[in-house]
XYZ file of C-alpha atoms in Angstrom:
716
model
C 0.175 -0.262 -0.108
C 1.937 3.098 -1.066
C 1.521 6.202 1.305
C -0.777 8.773 -0.376
C 0.930 11.849 1.321
C 3.999 13.369 2.155
C 5.179 14.674 5.770
C 4.814 18.592 4.596
C 2.000 17.880 3.838
C 0.922 16.136 6.680
C 1.941 18.667 9.084
C 0.134 21.340 6.801
C -2.992 19.454 7.480
C -2.263 19.517 11.510
C -1.461 22.912 11.485
C -4.015 24.484 9.555
C -6.833 21.966 11.360
C -5.657 23.279 14.673
C -6.253 26.776 13.250
C -9.469 25.985 12.117
C -10.471 24.002 15.832
C -8.583 27.485 17.622
C -10.786 29.856 20.406
C -9.212 32.536 19.337
C -9.219 33.747 15.731
C -5.004 34.579 15.705
C -4.517 31.184 18.027
C -1.005 29.985 19.123
C -0.071 26.371 17.871
C 1.955 24.387 20.552
C 4.024 21.540 18.885
C 5.727 18.967 20.332
C 8.247 17.289 18.690
C 10.043 13.815 20.499
C 13.623 14.216 19.146
C 13.263 16.732 17.296
C 13.325 15.899 13.498
C 10.311 17.719 12.502
C 11.852 21.436 13.090
C 12.304 22.582 9.213
C 9.317 20.856 7.977
C 6.598 22.788 10.748
C 9.024 26.007 9.999
C 8.534 25.802 6.064
C 4.443 24.698 6.544
C 4.135 27.384 9.084
C 5.564 29.761 6.995
C 2.935 28.903 3.772
C -0.251 29.043 6.359
C 0.985 32.775 7.171
C 2.037 31.699 11.040
C 5.083 33.275 12.536
C 7.331 30.736 13.786
C 9.491 30.159 16.987
C 11.176 27.439 18.653
C 12.471 27.082 22.053
C 16.003 26.398 21.591
C 16.869 25.239 25.351
C 13.603 25.456 27.190
C 10.165 25.491 26.035
C 9.690 28.977 28.750
C 11.740 30.638 26.345
C 8.630 30.563 24.330
C 6.804 32.691 26.852
C 9.505 35.629 27.130
C 7.495 37.476 24.462
C 3.638 37.332 24.080
C 2.941 36.735 20.378
C 0.980 38.885 18.470
C -0.098 37.297 15.411
C -0.908 33.465 14.521
C 2.365 31.944 15.725
C 3.289 28.262 15.757
C 5.424 27.472 18.821
C 7.732 24.346 18.427
C 9.374 22.183 20.985
C 11.811 19.623 19.821
C 11.248 17.314 22.748
C 8.240 15.178 24.000
C 5.482 17.252 26.007
C 5.367 17.169 29.806
C 2.625 16.780 32.283
C 4.864 18.451 35.161
C 4.536 21.737 33.640
C 1.265 24.201 33.218
C 3.292 27.131 31.213
C 1.081 26.507 28.689
C -2.727 26.403 29.994
C -3.874 29.070 28.186
C -3.033 27.795 24.350
C -4.634 24.479 25.106
C -7.799 27.005 25.605
C -7.399 29.297 23.135
C -5.162 27.584 20.480
C -4.472 24.206 19.950
C -1.456 21.509 21.180
C 0.170 18.998 18.832
C 1.783 16.468 20.151
C 3.679 14.680 16.348
C 7.133 13.390 16.458
C 8.185 11.717 12.926
C 6.984 8.038 13.485
C 3.338 9.605 14.136
C 3.529 11.929 11.506
C 4.888 9.600 8.795
C 1.989 7.354 9.947
C -0.737 9.850 8.937
C 0.895 9.566 5.510
C -0.649 6.178 4.880
C -4.373 7.260 5.551
C -5.419 4.124 3.270
C -3.857 1.908 5.767
C -3.770 3.627 9.118
C -3.821 0.299 11.106
C -0.436 -1.517 9.906
C 0.752 1.764 9.414
C 1.164 2.002 13.130
C 4.356 -0.321 12.829
C 6.109 3.014 11.647
C 5.348 4.767 14.391
C 6.080 1.765 16.543
C 9.560 1.311 14.842
C 10.434 4.629 15.535
C 9.720 4.908 19.331
C 11.104 1.383 19.957
C 14.483 2.195 17.891
C 17.795 1.867 19.667
C 18.960 4.774 16.856
C 15.908 7.181 16.368
C 18.450 9.222 14.233
C 18.535 6.779 11.567
C 14.985 5.779 12.041
C 13.600 9.477 11.057
C 16.691 10.037 8.355
C 14.740 7.205 6.595
C 11.545 8.423 7.200
C 12.363 11.892 6.366
C 14.270 11.069 3.083
C 11.266 8.864 1.881
C 8.324 11.108 2.905
C 9.811 14.390 2.111
C 8.017 15.065 -1.613
C 11.477 14.088 -3.042
C 11.081 11.829 -5.514
C 7.969 9.454 -5.631
C 5.718 7.942 -2.626
C 7.201 5.081 -1.017
C 5.156 1.950 -0.442
C 4.443 0.947 3.294
C 6.396 -2.436 2.886
C 9.016 -1.009 1.009
C 9.451 1.661 4.203
C 9.217 -1.113 6.628
C 12.021 -2.777 5.200
C 14.259 0.662 5.016
C 13.717 0.829 8.315
C 14.852 -2.378 9.409
C 18.090 -2.512 7.354
C 19.185 0.987 8.054
C 17.839 2.101 4.712
C 17.680 -0.336 2.235
C 15.218 -1.248 0.363
C 15.899 -4.477 -1.155
C 16.226 -6.770 1.380
C 18.001 -9.381 -1.133
C 20.472 -7.136 -1.983
C 21.439 -5.821 0.863
C 21.662 -9.524 2.866
C 24.247 -10.181 -0.720
C 26.083 -7.331 0.597
C 26.291 -6.925 4.416
C 25.901 -10.719 5.135
C 24.299 -11.856 8.680
C 26.224 -9.122 11.225
C 24.130 -6.666 10.125
C 20.615 -8.312 9.819
C 18.258 -7.816 12.862
C 17.238 -10.355 15.101
C 13.679 -11.412 16.594
C 10.579 -10.248 14.494
C 12.752 -8.063 12.367
C 14.601 -10.856 11.221
C 11.509 -12.961 10.373
C 10.039 -10.346 8.929
C 13.095 -9.499 6.327
C 13.277 -13.769 5.819
C 9.607 -13.665 4.723
C 10.491 -10.459 1.681
C 13.284 -12.591 0.947
C 10.679 -15.628 -0.095
C 8.536 -12.884 -1.767
C 11.452 -11.558 -3.901
C 12.221 -15.497 -5.099
C 14.485 -16.795 -2.429
C 12.736 -19.891 -1.578
C 15.713 -21.348 -0.144
C 15.166 -19.489 3.111
C 11.679 -20.593 3.836
C 11.385 -21.507 7.009
C 14.664 -20.761 8.566
C 14.910 -18.219 11.296
C 18.622 -18.265 12.118
C 20.724 -15.335 10.281
C 23.897 -17.402 9.104
C 21.756 -19.616 7.291
C 19.381 -17.363 5.920
C 22.330 -15.246 4.459
C 24.077 -18.493 3.560
C 21.296 -19.615 1.199
C 20.214 -16.277 0.193
C 24.569 -15.939 -1.273
C 24.260 -19.572 -2.697
C 21.137 -18.759 -4.860
C 22.344 -15.578 -6.094
C 25.281 -17.458 -7.510
C 23.255 -19.968 -8.793
C 21.357 -17.257 -10.482
C 23.778 -15.657 -12.257
C 25.508 -19.290 -13.241
C 22.243 -19.644 -15.136
C 22.502 -16.209 -16.537
C 25.359 -16.922 -18.114
C 24.257 -20.587 -19.877
C 24.405 -23.035 -16.643
C 21.365 -25.729 -17.197
C 18.891 -24.739 -13.816
C 18.067 -28.246 -13.991
C 21.527 -28.946 -12.714
C 20.457 -27.366 -9.220
C 17.527 -27.787 -6.598
C 14.370 -26.840 -7.000
C 14.976 -24.614 -4.343
C 17.325 -22.637 -5.965
C 16.145 -22.093 -9.569
C 15.822 -18.692 -10.204
C 12.686 -17.731 -11.965
C 12.160 -17.273 -15.418
C 12.511 -13.620 -16.826
C 9.570 -11.899 -17.529
C 10.308 -10.646 -20.611
C 9.490 -7.306 -19.463
C 12.852 -4.673 -19.645
C 16.100 -5.839 -19.171
C 16.385 -8.517 -16.491
C 19.831 -8.920 -14.451
C 20.929 -11.323 -11.556
C 20.620 -9.677 -8.271
C 24.236 -10.092 -7.052
C 25.723 -8.271 -10.726
C 23.325 -5.339 -9.404
C 25.196 -5.288 -6.141
C 28.346 -5.644 -7.138
C 28.010 -2.825 -10.043
C 27.115 -0.609 -7.146
C 28.861 -0.888 -4.071
C 32.192 0.566 -3.145
C 32.866 -2.639 -1.511
C 33.842 -4.558 -4.391
C 37.675 -5.695 -2.943
C 35.817 -6.904 -0.129
C 33.103 -8.745 -1.836
C 35.468 -10.466 -4.012
C 36.664 -12.254 -0.798
C 33.423 -13.288 -0.194
C 31.961 -14.732 -3.446
C 36.054 -16.120 -4.579
C 36.301 -17.741 -1.076
C 37.902 -21.149 -1.676
C 35.627 -22.357 1.652
C 32.372 -20.313 0.271
C 32.373 -22.688 -2.913
C 28.811 -22.759 -3.526
C 28.257 -25.192 -6.537
C 31.221 -27.450 -6.768
C 29.549 -30.316 -6.879
C 28.064 -28.860 -10.219
C 31.195 -26.862 -11.545
C 33.483 -29.823 -10.785
C 32.139 -31.873 -13.661
C 30.774 -29.349 -16.197
C 31.805 -30.039 -19.474
C 33.554 -26.576 -20.408
C 33.724 -24.262 -17.638
C 34.681 -21.483 -20.360
C 31.040 -20.722 -21.458
C 30.408 -19.293 -17.720
C 33.774 -17.398 -17.837
C 31.507 -14.087 -17.434
C 30.704 -15.220 -13.906
C 32.874 -13.600 -11.752
C 31.511 -15.578 -8.817
C 32.203 -19.463 -6.856
C 36.150 -20.324 -6.436
C 34.752 -23.297 -7.861
C 34.201 -21.852 -11.082
C 37.483 -20.000 -10.671
C 39.929 -22.544 -9.923
C 38.398 -24.962 -13.017
C 38.866 -21.929 -15.162
C 42.583 -21.512 -13.847
C 43.210 -25.286 -14.130
C 41.507 -25.391 -17.948
C 43.464 -22.551 -18.692
C 47.048 -24.059 -17.534
C 46.551 -27.378 -19.192
C 45.760 -25.335 -22.475
C 48.825 -23.391 -21.617
C 50.894 -26.804 -21.412
C 49.508 -27.918 -24.402
C 51.155 -24.562 -26.146
C 47.913 -22.687 -26.939
C 49.082 -19.771 -26.564
C 47.042 -17.710 -28.635
C 43.691 -19.525 -26.938
C 45.073 -18.673 -23.951
C 45.669 -15.287 -23.883
C 42.626 -14.144 -25.513
C 41.089 -16.679 -22.414
C 42.863 -14.635 -19.471
C 41.972 -11.331 -21.634
C 38.402 -12.519 -21.164
C 38.491 -13.470 -17.556
C 40.547 -10.566 -16.503
C 37.966 -7.999 -18.470
C 34.919 -9.398 -16.179
C 37.105 -9.452 -12.876
C 37.797 -6.201 -13.382
C 34.885 -4.239 -14.563
C 33.417 -6.631 -11.162
C 36.023 -6.313 -8.399
C 38.572 -4.231 -9.529
C 41.743 -4.350 -8.657
C 42.410 -7.482 -6.459
C 44.913 -10.510 -6.664
C 42.518 -12.558 -8.831
C 42.217 -9.900 -11.400
C 46.024 -9.181 -11.010
C 46.124 -13.024 -11.896
C 44.850 -13.188 -14.848
C 45.963 -9.917 -16.100
C 49.587 -11.991 -15.599
C 48.583 -14.439 -17.243
C 47.428 -12.320 -20.366
C 51.393 -11.912 -20.093
C 52.462 -15.239 -19.650
C 50.175 -16.230 -22.781
C 51.652 -13.660 -24.841
C 54.906 -14.099 -23.761
C 54.954 -17.838 -24.452
C 53.878 -17.145 -27.852
C 55.756 -14.569 -29.138
C 58.522 -17.051 -27.983
C 57.503 -20.176 -30.067
C 57.248 -18.067 -32.992
C 60.865 -16.926 -32.642
C 61.851 -20.397 -32.341
C 59.664 -21.984 -34.826
C 60.528 -19.181 -37.411
C 64.324 -19.843 -37.616
C 64.639 -16.318 -38.658
C 68.077 -14.952 -39.997
C 66.890 -11.895 -41.902
C 68.297 -8.558 -41.201
C 68.466 -8.279 -37.483
C 67.645 -4.669 -37.234
C 64.483 -5.367 -39.153
C 63.644 -8.685 -37.336
C 64.056 -6.299 -33.995
C 62.794 -2.900 -35.076
C 59.983 -3.955 -37.118
C 57.042 -1.634 -34.803
C 54.005 -4.364 -35.417
C 55.387 -7.443 -35.878
C 59.499 -6.845 -34.565
C 60.796 -9.152 -31.705
C 61.274 -6.177 -29.288
C 57.866 -7.229 -28.195
C 59.363 -10.618 -27.000
C 61.145 -7.983 -24.192
C 57.777 -5.803 -23.884
C 55.897 -9.165 -22.589
C 59.100 -10.095 -20.630
C 59.066 -6.349 -18.622
C 55.456 -6.701 -18.375
C 55.387 -9.941 -17.006
C 58.059 -8.857 -14.267
C 56.557 -5.779 -13.445
C 53.061 -7.596 -12.856
C 54.740 -8.900 -9.475
C 53.609 -12.319 -7.597
C 49.827 -11.756 -7.343
C 49.711 -15.566 -6.333
C 50.868 -14.422 -2.666
C 48.104 -12.260 -2.088
C 45.212 -15.302 -3.375
C 44.116 -17.735 -1.133
C 46.096 -20.680 -0.337
C 43.699 -22.825 -1.676
C 43.984 -21.203 -5.078
C 45.853 -23.288 -7.596
C 47.629 -20.609 -9.001
C 49.691 -20.385 -5.757
C 51.550 -23.861 -6.520
C 52.064 -23.007 -10.462
C 52.407 -19.707 -10.940
C 55.510 -19.244 -10.251
C 56.830 -22.109 -11.791
C 55.493 -20.555 -15.426
C 57.215 -16.916 -15.074
C 60.481 -18.325 -13.918
C 60.347 -20.744 -17.033
C 59.945 -18.260 -19.372
C 61.848 -15.344 -17.872
C 64.483 -17.218 -16.832
C 65.354 -20.115 -19.164
C 63.432 -19.547 -22.742
C 64.084 -15.878 -22.706
C 67.801 -16.709 -21.942
C 68.092 -19.208 -24.985
C 66.488 -16.084 -27.079
C 69.022 -13.727 -26.315
C 71.758 -15.918 -26.699
C 70.397 -16.546 -30.237
C 69.971 -12.995 -31.125
C 73.428 -12.351 -29.983
C 74.792 -14.932 -32.207
C 72.967 -13.766 -35.285
C 74.003 -10.476 -34.659
C 77.389 -11.597 -34.918
C 77.218 -13.325 -37.944
C 75.374 -10.209 -39.527
C 78.199 -8.200 -38.156
C 80.515 -10.442 -39.369
C 78.902 -10.128 -43.012
C 78.816 -6.448 -43.086
C 75.410 -6.691 -43.542
C 72.883 -4.896 -40.016
C 73.638 -1.550 -40.746
C 73.807 -0.779 -44.308
C 70.629 1.481 -45.405
C 69.653 2.205 -41.935
C 69.041 5.437 -40.400
C 71.885 5.957 -37.899
C 71.574 8.185 -34.520
C 74.570 10.708 -35.306
C 73.435 11.196 -38.610
C 69.433 12.625 -36.851
C 70.451 16.358 -37.130
C 71.188 16.175 -40.572
C 68.034 13.676 -41.576
C 65.857 15.752 -39.951
C 67.471 19.123 -41.149
C 64.281 20.137 -43.417
C 62.426 20.640 -39.686
C 64.624 21.637 -37.446
C 66.616 24.444 -39.386
C 63.049 25.196 -40.907
C 61.871 28.088 -38.042
C 59.370 25.341 -36.704
C 59.057 24.767 -32.858
C 60.426 22.206 -32.414
C 61.396 20.081 -28.971
C 63.541 17.379 -28.686
C 62.975 14.774 -25.516
C 65.873 13.022 -25.439
C 65.577 9.920 -22.962
C 68.175 7.812 -21.556
C 68.438 3.983 -21.889
C 64.972 4.312 -23.671
C 64.567 0.626 -25.462
C 62.733 0.340 -28.141
C 59.586 -1.657 -26.199
C 59.676 1.496 -23.811
C 59.518 4.290 -26.489
C 56.642 2.348 -27.925
C 54.734 1.903 -24.952
C 55.558 6.327 -24.557
C 54.197 7.047 -28.052
C 51.332 4.997 -27.245
C 50.712 6.971 -24.127
C 50.801 10.089 -26.186
C 48.312 8.872 -28.723
C 45.539 8.467 -25.921
C 46.487 11.140 -24.295
C 46.745 13.748 -26.916
C 44.593 12.166 -30.028
C 44.777 15.442 -31.511
C 48.270 14.509 -32.646
C 49.831 12.414 -34.847
C 52.291 10.138 -33.278
C 54.976 8.210 -35.844
C 57.664 5.820 -34.968
C 60.653 4.846 -36.537
C 63.518 2.841 -35.874
C 67.179 3.925 -35.958
C 70.202 2.505 -35.220
C 72.479 3.518 -32.153
C 75.927 4.758 -32.082
C 78.158 0.941 -30.529
C 79.650 0.968 -28.376
C 76.216 1.388 -26.950
C 77.290 3.621 -23.897
C 75.839 7.122 -22.994
C 79.117 9.163 -23.699
C 78.606 7.919 -27.251
C 74.964 7.830 -27.745
C 74.663 11.267 -26.649
C 77.510 12.346 -28.279
C 76.151 11.100 -31.682
C 72.866 13.453 -30.646
C 74.243 16.938 -31.359
C 73.811 19.050 -33.984
C 76.428 19.011 -37.379
C 76.422 16.793 -40.247
C 76.764 13.001 -40.819
C 80.219 12.897 -42.066
C 81.213 15.359 -39.161
C 80.883 12.501 -36.082
C 83.237 9.967 -35.517
C 84.981 7.946 -32.636
C 88.692 7.427 -32.721
C 91.205 5.804 -29.931
C 93.386 8.489 -28.461
C 95.957 7.425 -26.113
C 94.207 3.965 -25.055
C 90.598 6.009 -24.523
C 87.922 5.902 -26.910
C 86.272 9.013 -27.684
C 83.394 10.863 -29.819
C 84.519 13.755 -32.073
C 82.543 16.231 -34.003
C 84.351 18.286 -36.557
C 87.750 17.026 -34.831
C 86.787 17.850 -31.341
C 86.149 15.723 -28.479
C 82.574 15.882 -27.632
C 82.113 16.383 -23.540
C 79.015 17.013 -21.815
C 79.805 20.564 -21.642
C 80.763 20.523 -25.501
C 77.673 18.630 -25.902
C 75.454 21.189 -24.146
C 77.554 24.245 -26.195
C 77.128 22.755 -29.416
C 73.392 22.918 -29.225
C 73.154 26.186 -27.526
C 74.975 27.620 -30.396
C 72.598 25.896 -32.563
C 69.808 27.677 -30.840
C 68.558 24.842 -28.272
C 67.742 25.572 -24.978
C 69.411 23.033 -23.237
C 67.615 22.206 -20.088
C 67.771 18.967 -17.599
C 65.700 16.709 -15.901
C 64.140 18.562 -12.684
C 65.583 21.846 -13.811
C 62.978 24.659 -13.111
C 63.825 26.460 -16.387
C 60.301 28.098 -17.341
C 62.547 30.668 -19.377
C 63.958 28.121 -21.254
C 60.724 26.272 -22.425
C 59.521 29.955 -23.665
C 62.642 29.118 -26.816
C 61.079 27.789 -30.213
C 63.623 24.875 -29.919
C 64.027 23.217 -26.761
C 65.988 19.822 -26.229
C 64.971 18.518 -22.722
C 66.778 15.586 -21.258
C 65.607 12.892 -19.270
C 68.696 10.889 -17.689
C 67.728 8.377 -14.604
C 66.857 5.250 -16.384
C 70.134 4.590 -17.072
C 71.416 5.018 -13.237
C 68.530 3.262 -11.899
C 69.310 0.453 -13.874
C 72.883 0.386 -12.491
C 71.657 1.264 -9.357
C 68.416 -0.160 -8.181
C 68.815 -4.091 -8.971
C 66.044 -5.731 -6.791
C 63.536 -4.080 -8.899
C 64.221 -1.469 -11.339
C 61.850 -2.759 -13.684
C 59.063 -1.425 -11.749
C 61.351 1.852 -11.011
C 61.355 1.772 -14.722
C 57.518 1.442 -15.428
C 57.065 4.623 -13.065
C 59.816 6.515 -14.616
C 57.946 6.205 -17.981
C 54.991 6.984 -16.497
C 56.267 10.369 -15.277
C 57.856 10.648 -18.563
C 54.476 10.535 -20.500
C 53.328 13.430 -18.004
C 55.835 15.704 -18.637
C 55.905 15.553 -22.324
C 52.036 15.707 -22.474
C 52.050 18.636 -20.002
C 54.528 20.645 -22.307
C 52.928 19.386 -25.333
C 49.740 20.746 -24.070
C 50.791 24.055 -22.516
C 53.117 25.343 -25.597
C 51.958 25.519 -29.438
C 54.641 23.383 -30.866
C 55.114 22.144 -34.606
C 56.932 19.187 -34.289
C 58.483 17.239 -31.425
C 60.965 13.868 -31.382
C 61.069 11.628 -28.371
C 64.969 10.278 -28.844
C 67.464 8.099 -27.343
C 70.783 7.172 -27.002
C 71.135 3.687 -25.930
C 68.737 0.963 -24.804
C 69.610 -2.016 -22.587
C 68.977 -5.947 -21.706
C 67.351 -7.039 -18.848
C 68.207 -10.084 -17.827
C 66.741 -13.113 -15.572
C 66.890 -12.431 -11.211
C 68.886 -16.316 -11.412
C 71.885 -16.029 -14.152
C 75.285 -17.053 -13.877
C 77.940 -14.667 -15.251
C 80.808 -15.920 -17.345
C 83.453 -13.945 -16.375
C 86.460 -13.298 -19.408
C 89.656 -12.504 -19.206
C 90.490 -9.243 -21.678
C 93.233 -9.811 -24.190
C 96.126 -8.236 -23.211
C 96.151 -5.926 -26.620
C 93.274 -4.009 -25.396
C 93.876 -1.018 -24.418
C 90.217 0.654 -23.276
C 88.418 -2.118 -21.101
C 84.399 -1.910 -19.971
C 82.725 -4.493 -18.624
C 81.329 -5.701 -21.937
C 83.608 -4.307 -25.054
C 87.026 -3.561 -25.258
C 88.777 -1.063 -27.864
C 92.338 -0.606 -29.249
C 94.501 -0.972 -32.929
C 95.284 -4.166 -33.013
C 92.389 -6.529 -32.384
C 92.260 -9.531 -33.807
C 89.520 -11.700 -34.930
C 90.166 -14.511 -32.268
C 88.420 -11.638 -29.948
C 85.740 -12.263 -27.570
C 82.301 -10.563 -29.226
C 82.186 -9.358 -32.462
C 84.447 -6.940 -34.433
C 83.886 -3.330 -35.169
C 86.242 -1.815 -37.969
C 86.312 0.514 -40.724
C 84.821 -2.540 -42.912
C 81.531 -2.605 -40.586
C 79.133 0.175 -42.523
C 78.626 2.239 -39.522
C 80.715 5.304 -40.835
C 82.251 6.523 -37.822
C 85.155 4.847 -36.696
C 88.761 5.702 -37.464
C 90.664 3.368 -39.684
C 92.793 2.638 -36.704
C 89.975 1.751 -34.146
C 89.116 -1.640 -33.497
C 85.967 -2.428 -30.975
C 85.279 -6.140 -29.629
C 81.900 -6.476 -28.201
C 80.474 -9.178 -26.799
C 76.909 -10.584 -28.189
C 76.394 -13.349 -25.478
C 74.348 -11.095 -22.826
C 75.530 -13.161 -19.650
C 79.622 -12.774 -20.515
C 81.432 -9.897 -18.817
C 85.130 -8.975 -18.738
C 86.556 -9.854 -15.625
C 88.829 -6.976 -14.597
C 85.655 -4.825 -14.162
C 83.936 -6.730 -11.872
C 80.541 -7.962 -11.903
C 78.044 -5.128 -10.382
C 74.580 -4.687 -12.506
C 74.375 -8.009 -12.945
C 71.010 -7.694 -14.303
C 70.844 -4.374 -15.852
C 72.508 -5.665 -19.235
C 74.101 -2.610 -21.015
C 77.182 -1.698 -23.931
C 76.762 -4.640 -25.619
C 76.002 -5.816 -28.837
C 71.831 -6.932 -28.399
C 69.792 -5.467 -30.794
C 68.207 -4.469 -27.467
C 70.743 -1.704 -26.996
C 71.306 -0.429 -30.333
C 68.297 -0.437 -31.909
C 66.524 2.555 -31.170
C 62.922 3.888 -31.478
C 62.661 7.493 -32.525
C 59.320 9.059 -31.860
C 58.395 11.932 -33.907
C 55.312 14.389 -32.618
C 53.140 16.487 -34.823
C 50.271 18.305 -35.656
C 47.428 16.711 -37.766
């Protein structure tokens, strides 16, 4: 039975009736409000009826300090008392109303006064009157439609919640009432289709059966044959009117307690339909049902079987589907993180298998640096897999992934990935000896000459030069900028970095000048980069740029004046330093830095009216597995310059460890008398340099180091 009036309407009727029945033509109406929740309603109604309104703030006697001159409503926010006779005159000449919010609310249901008395009783008997008053006020204060009596009773019992099924699904037994109120809630559950609780009087059992019923409803909605369920748990068929969806889905879409409820509905100790799901022919038919640990465990077991069978593309598709459903339902919880990592595992396994099966001996620069299909994606998959951490440690111990996931990760990033790097190093060595990898490629030391048309045209240009930005990280940056600034055109292209791929030579190459003016030569046993015959130091690099009209800004420098220039070169330096010093979790640190770089670049591109911007790098790096044994090599005696991963000299021969670079290697910048031998095997180091940075491999001759991704950003 719905309400027929609002609280303001009932207050209006009460005051108007009191005025009409008063002996005085301009009476005083005294309103006693036990609890004081009707003040605003009585004040506004008094004004509508042309009455002055006065409220007692401390004691009812305050109202007698000033005699009323016109029609007046006196309001006292407390119960009336027979102990005082301050208002005998009002009782005889005006009128007295004793209405608290519970009594007034009951008057809103004038067509069912007998049942509506429960509203008054609920307020008067409540341990927490404020919550009941709040519910009555919100429901009957003329905002929105008028509630039914049953709906209002439900909200009072459930502290403002109007759906008993959804309340039980979200809040559990500890929040249910006791005694008669519990039986009332149970009956409401039955009325809403939860037959499984019929006759139950225990709160915990009511919750367990309601949740089991809701999980069954969702499973059936996703395709489970409901005949597999007991009759009392079979959901009712949809009426066909409007959009019908499971109650539990509705709860999880609205609640702010998603993560807490994930532990309820994916709890291995609450396997709602284990006997049905453990024998279900194809659990992937139910993949979009994100509740019941039995289904979750079946899906994971089936997924790992497919993975071991080598169905990597199918595994990636399935993991994406499960991750999408769990993420949409619960957000960032361990189960979601698990399937997110499963995507990376399947992707990496597929990339490695493709590499192993291809036997590709094509040009190594193209093989690695193809933006769409290059094997740089193997590094990216390894990087993502490591950054995603160990989600199984936060899962319940009973989840099957807690025993298997670590082995899956380590088999990929500690054995198969290392085999890939070793094979790739051998391929690079073979092609360098044949003189083929660098012919016809864009070289970093030619950048200013190749882009001269744009760099010298008077356009506003920003260079973002990021130290140690590996190909895959540059691609991630490009994708981030595309997403944040879709109005810009973002292009990627492969360039060959300077070998050796050390910062000293890589940054020296990215300086203004003719492509023929860059040179690396051996001077007194030291390998030195030059432009136009002069050594390029850090200071000299800055001078070259500034003399060419560039503002030179280092990372974290507060140089807003420099950014006002039309040509800015901004240097981001800490990726290389991170790799050298933060060996325990440097992948995660790299990920944070990529996010930070993206924010800075997008901020500058938004603020400035740049015609063109570039993201460049001096070299990349290789991140080795956590557990790897390093071969400690003795450098040959005729090596003049010795580092961890390369040596230089004038008399090096072909027997030197690694691959030999000289004037015949088609690099275009090595002095005729200078030879450099660079290690191709990622697990080798020259002994006299010690063995720090065992994971951050940098300075060798793997494509991860010298095949670079240069990003060009222009206005469309």
